[in-house]
mmCIF file with all atom_site columns, C-alpha atoms in Angstrom:
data_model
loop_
_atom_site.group_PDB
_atom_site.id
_atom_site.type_symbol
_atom_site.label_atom_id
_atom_site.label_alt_id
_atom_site.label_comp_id
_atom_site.label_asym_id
_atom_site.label_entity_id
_atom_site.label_seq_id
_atom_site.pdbx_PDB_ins_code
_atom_site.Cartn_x
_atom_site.Cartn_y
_atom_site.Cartn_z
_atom_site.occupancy
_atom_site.B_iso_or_equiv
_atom_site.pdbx_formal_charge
_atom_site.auth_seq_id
_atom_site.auth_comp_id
_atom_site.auth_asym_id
_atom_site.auth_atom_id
_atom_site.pdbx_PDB_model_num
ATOM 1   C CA . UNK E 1 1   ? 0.000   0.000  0.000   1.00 77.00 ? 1   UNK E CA 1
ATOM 2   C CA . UNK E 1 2   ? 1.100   3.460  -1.020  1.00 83.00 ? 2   UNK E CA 1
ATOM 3   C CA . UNK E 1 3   ? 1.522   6.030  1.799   1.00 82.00 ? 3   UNK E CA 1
ATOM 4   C CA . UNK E 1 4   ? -0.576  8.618  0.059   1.00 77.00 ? 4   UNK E CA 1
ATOM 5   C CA . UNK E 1 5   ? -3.586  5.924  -0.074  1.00 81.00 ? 5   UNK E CA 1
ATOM 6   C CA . UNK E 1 6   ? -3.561  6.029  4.029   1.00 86.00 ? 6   UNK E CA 1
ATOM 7   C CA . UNK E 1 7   ? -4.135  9.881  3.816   1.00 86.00 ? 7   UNK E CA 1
ATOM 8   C CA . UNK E 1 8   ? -7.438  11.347 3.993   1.00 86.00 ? 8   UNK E CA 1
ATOM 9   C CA . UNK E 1 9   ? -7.337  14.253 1.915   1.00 80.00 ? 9   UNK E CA 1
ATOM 10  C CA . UNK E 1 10  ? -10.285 16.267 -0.500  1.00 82.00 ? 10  UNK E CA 1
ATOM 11  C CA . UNK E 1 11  ? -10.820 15.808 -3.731  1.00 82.00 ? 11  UNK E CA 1
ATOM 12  C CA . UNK E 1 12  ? -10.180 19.146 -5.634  1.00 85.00 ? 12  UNK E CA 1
ATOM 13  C CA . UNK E 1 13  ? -10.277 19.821 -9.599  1.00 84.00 ? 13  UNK E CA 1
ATOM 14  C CA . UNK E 1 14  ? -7.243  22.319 -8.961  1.00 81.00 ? 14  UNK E CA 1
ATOM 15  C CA . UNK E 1 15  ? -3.895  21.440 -10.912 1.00 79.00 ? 15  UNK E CA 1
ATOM 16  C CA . UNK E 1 16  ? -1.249  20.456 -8.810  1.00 78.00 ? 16  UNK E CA 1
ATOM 17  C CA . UNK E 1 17  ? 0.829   23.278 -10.550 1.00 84.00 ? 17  UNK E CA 1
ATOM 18  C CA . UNK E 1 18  ? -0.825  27.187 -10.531 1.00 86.00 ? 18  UNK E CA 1
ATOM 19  C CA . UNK E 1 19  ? 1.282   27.963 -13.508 1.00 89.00 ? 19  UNK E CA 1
ATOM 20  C CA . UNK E 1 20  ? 0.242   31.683 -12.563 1.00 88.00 ? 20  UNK E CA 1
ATOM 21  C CA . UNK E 1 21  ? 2.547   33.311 -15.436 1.00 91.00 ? 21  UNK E CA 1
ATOM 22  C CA . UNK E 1 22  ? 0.591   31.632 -18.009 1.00 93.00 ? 22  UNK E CA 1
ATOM 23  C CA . UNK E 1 23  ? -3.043  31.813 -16.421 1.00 91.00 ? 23  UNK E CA 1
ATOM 24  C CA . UNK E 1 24  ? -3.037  35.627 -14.926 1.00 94.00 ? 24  UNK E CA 1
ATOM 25  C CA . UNK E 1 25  ? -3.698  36.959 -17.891 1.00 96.00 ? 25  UNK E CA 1
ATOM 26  C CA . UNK E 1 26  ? -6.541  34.992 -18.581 1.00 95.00 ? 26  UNK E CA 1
ATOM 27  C CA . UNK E 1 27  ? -8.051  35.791 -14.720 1.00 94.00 ? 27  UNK E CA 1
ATOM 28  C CA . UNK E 1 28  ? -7.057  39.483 -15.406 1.00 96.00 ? 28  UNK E CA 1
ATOM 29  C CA . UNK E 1 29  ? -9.160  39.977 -18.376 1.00 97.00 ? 29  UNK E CA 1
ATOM 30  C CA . UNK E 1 30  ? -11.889 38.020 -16.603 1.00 97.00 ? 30  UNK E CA 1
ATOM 31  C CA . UNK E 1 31  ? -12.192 40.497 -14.248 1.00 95.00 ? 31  UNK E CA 1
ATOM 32  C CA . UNK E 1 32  ? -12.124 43.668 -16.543 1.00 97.00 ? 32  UNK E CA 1
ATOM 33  C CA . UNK E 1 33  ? -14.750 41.921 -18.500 1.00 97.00 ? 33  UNK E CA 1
ATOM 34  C CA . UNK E 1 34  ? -16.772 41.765 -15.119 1.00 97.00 ? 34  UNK E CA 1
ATOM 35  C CA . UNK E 1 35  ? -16.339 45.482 -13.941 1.00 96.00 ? 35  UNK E CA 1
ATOM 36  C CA . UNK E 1 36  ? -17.572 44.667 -10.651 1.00 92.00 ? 36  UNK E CA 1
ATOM 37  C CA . UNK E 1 37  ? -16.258 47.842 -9.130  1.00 90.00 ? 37  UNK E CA 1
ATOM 38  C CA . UNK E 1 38  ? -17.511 50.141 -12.291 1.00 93.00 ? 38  UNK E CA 1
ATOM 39  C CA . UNK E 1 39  ? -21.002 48.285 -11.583 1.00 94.00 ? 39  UNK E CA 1
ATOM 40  C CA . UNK E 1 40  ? -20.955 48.412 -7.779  1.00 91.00 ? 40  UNK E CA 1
ATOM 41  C CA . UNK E 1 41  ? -20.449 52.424 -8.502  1.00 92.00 ? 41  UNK E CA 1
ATOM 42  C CA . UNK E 1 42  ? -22.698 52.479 -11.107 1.00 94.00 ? 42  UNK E CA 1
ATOM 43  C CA . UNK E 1 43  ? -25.358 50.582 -8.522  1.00 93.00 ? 43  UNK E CA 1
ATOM 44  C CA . UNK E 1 44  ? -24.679 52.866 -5.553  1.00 93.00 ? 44  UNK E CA 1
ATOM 45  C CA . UNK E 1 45  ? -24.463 56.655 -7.855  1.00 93.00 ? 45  UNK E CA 1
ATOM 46  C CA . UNK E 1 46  ? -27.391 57.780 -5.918  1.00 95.00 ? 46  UNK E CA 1
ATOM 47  C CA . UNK E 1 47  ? -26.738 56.912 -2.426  1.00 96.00 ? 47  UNK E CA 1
ATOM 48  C CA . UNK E 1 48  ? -25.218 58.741 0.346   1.00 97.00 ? 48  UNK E CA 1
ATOM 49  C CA . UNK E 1 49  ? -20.937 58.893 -0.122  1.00 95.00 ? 49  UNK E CA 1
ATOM 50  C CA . UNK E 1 50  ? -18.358 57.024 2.151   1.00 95.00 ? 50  UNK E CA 1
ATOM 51  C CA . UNK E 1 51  ? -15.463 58.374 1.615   1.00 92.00 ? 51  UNK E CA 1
ATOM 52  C CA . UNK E 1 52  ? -11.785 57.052 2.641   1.00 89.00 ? 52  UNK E CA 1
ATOM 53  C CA . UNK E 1 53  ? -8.967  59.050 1.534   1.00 83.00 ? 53  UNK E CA 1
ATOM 54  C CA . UNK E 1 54  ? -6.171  56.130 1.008   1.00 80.00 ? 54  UNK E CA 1
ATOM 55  C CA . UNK E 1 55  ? -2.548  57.491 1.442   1.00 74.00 ? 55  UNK E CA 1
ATOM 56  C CA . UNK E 1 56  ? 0.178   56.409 -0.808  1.00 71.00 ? 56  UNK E CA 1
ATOM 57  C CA . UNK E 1 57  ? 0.947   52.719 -0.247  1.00 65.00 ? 57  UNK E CA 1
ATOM 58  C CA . UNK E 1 58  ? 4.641   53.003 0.804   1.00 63.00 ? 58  UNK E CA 1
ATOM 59  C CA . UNK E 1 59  ? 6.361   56.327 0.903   1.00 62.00 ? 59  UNK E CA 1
ATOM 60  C CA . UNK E 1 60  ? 8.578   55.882 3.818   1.00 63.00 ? 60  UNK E CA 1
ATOM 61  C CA . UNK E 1 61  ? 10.425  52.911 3.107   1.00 70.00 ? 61  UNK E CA 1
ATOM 62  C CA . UNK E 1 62  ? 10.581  49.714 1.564   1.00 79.00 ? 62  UNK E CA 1
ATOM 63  C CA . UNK E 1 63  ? 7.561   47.470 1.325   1.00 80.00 ? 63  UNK E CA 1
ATOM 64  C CA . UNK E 1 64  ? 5.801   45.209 4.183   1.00 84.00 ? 64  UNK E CA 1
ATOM 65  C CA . UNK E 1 65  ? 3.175   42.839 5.157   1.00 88.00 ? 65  UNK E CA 1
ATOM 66  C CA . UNK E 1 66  ? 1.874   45.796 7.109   1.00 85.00 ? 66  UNK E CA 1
ATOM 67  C CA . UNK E 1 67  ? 1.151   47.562 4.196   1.00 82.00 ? 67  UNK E CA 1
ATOM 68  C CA . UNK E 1 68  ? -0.863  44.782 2.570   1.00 86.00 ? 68  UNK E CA 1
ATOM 69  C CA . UNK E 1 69  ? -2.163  44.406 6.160   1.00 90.00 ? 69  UNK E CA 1
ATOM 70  C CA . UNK E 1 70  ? -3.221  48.136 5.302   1.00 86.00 ? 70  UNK E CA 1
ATOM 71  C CA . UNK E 1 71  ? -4.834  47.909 2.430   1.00 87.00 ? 71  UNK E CA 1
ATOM 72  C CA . UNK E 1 72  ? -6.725  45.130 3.635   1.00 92.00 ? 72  UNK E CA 1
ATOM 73  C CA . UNK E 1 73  ? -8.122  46.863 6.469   1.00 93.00 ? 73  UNK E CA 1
ATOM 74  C CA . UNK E 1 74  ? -9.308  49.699 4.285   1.00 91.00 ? 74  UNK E CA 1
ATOM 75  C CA . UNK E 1 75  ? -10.980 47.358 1.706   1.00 92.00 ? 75  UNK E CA 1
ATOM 76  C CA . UNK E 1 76  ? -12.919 45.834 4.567   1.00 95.00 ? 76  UNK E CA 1
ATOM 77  C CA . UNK E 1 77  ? -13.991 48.675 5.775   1.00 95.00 ? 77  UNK E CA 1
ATOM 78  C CA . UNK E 1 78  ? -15.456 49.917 2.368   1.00 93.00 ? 78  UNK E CA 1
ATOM 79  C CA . UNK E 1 79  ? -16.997 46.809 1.445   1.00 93.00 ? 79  UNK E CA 1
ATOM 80  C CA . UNK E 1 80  ? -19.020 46.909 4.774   1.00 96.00 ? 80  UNK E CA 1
ATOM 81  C CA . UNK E 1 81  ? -20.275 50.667 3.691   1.00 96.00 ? 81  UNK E CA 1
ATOM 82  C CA . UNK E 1 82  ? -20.894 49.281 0.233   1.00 94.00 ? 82  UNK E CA 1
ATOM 83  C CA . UNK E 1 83  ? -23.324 46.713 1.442   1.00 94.00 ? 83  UNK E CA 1
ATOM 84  C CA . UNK E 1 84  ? -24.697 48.699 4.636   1.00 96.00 ? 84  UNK E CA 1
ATOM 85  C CA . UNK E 1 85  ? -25.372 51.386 0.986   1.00 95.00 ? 85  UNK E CA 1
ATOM 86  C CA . UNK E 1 86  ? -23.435 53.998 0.814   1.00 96.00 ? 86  UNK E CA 1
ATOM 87  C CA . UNK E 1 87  ? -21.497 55.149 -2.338  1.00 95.00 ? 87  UNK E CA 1
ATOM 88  C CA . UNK E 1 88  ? -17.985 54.190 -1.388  1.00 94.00 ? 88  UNK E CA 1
ATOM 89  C CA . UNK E 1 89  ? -15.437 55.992 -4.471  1.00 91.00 ? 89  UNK E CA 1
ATOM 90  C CA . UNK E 1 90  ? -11.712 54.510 -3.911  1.00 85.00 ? 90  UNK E CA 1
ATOM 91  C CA . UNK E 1 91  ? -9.708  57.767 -3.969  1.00 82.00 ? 91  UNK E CA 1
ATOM 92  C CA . UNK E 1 92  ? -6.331  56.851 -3.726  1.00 80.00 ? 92  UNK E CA 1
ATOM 93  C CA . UNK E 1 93  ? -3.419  59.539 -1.943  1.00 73.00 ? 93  UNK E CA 1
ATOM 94  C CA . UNK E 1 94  ? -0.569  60.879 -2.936  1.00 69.00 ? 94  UNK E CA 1
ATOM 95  C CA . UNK E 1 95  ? 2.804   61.291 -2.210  1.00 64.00 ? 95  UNK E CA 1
ATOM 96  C CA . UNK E 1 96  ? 2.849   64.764 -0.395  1.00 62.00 ? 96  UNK E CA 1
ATOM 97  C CA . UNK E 1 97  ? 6.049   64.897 0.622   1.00 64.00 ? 97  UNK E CA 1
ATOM 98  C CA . UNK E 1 98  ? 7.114   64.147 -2.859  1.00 65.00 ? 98  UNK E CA 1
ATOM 99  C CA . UNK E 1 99  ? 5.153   66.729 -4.305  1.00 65.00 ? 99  UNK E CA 1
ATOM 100 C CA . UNK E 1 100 ? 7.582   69.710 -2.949  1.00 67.00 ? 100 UNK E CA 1
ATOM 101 C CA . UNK E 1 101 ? 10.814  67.853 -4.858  1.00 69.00 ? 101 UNK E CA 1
ATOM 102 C CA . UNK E 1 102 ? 8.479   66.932 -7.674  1.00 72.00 ? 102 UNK E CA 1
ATOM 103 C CA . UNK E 1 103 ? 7.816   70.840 -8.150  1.00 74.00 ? 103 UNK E CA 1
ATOM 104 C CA . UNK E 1 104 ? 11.156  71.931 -7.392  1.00 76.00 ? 104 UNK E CA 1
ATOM 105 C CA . UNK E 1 105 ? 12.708  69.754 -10.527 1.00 74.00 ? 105 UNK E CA 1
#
């Protein structure tokens, strides 16, 4: 008897392999052919705004898990005022301490 007959594992119809280069593009224009945020918008025009003003994802320093961590938090929150049915617009931030340099050069 094999070893991996003794195991009681699911049944799944995903690959063993994700082969993500190849099928990302694929998922990618999946979702643009969805719009789900342009129609969630498009749903909500009318009702009362939520805004949350998103700073720039990593400005002082190199990337983190606490800035996915971040962004997840924020999503969470606006996907709660989405279906509670409020308006919720993603408006991203900016780099303000950039902007000084930026206009400078």
């Amino acid at each position: 008897m094999e070893y991996k007959q003794t195991l009681n594992l699911p049944s799944t119809d995903f690959p063993m392999r994700a082969r993500l280069p190849e099928r990302e593009p694929a998922a990618i224009e999946a979702w643009e052919r969805m719009d789900i945020y342009g129609r969630m918008q498009e749903h909500r025009a009318s009702a009362p705004k939520f805004l949350l003003h998103d700073g720039p994802p990593y400005a002082n320093g190199a990337i983190h898990i606490g800035h996915a961590l971040n962004k997840i938090l924020k999503d969470i929150v606006l996907k709660y005022k989405a279906l509670a049915g409020f308006a919720t617009p993603y408006r991203p931030g900016w780099d303000c301490h950039g902007l000084p340099i930026e206009l400078q050069v």
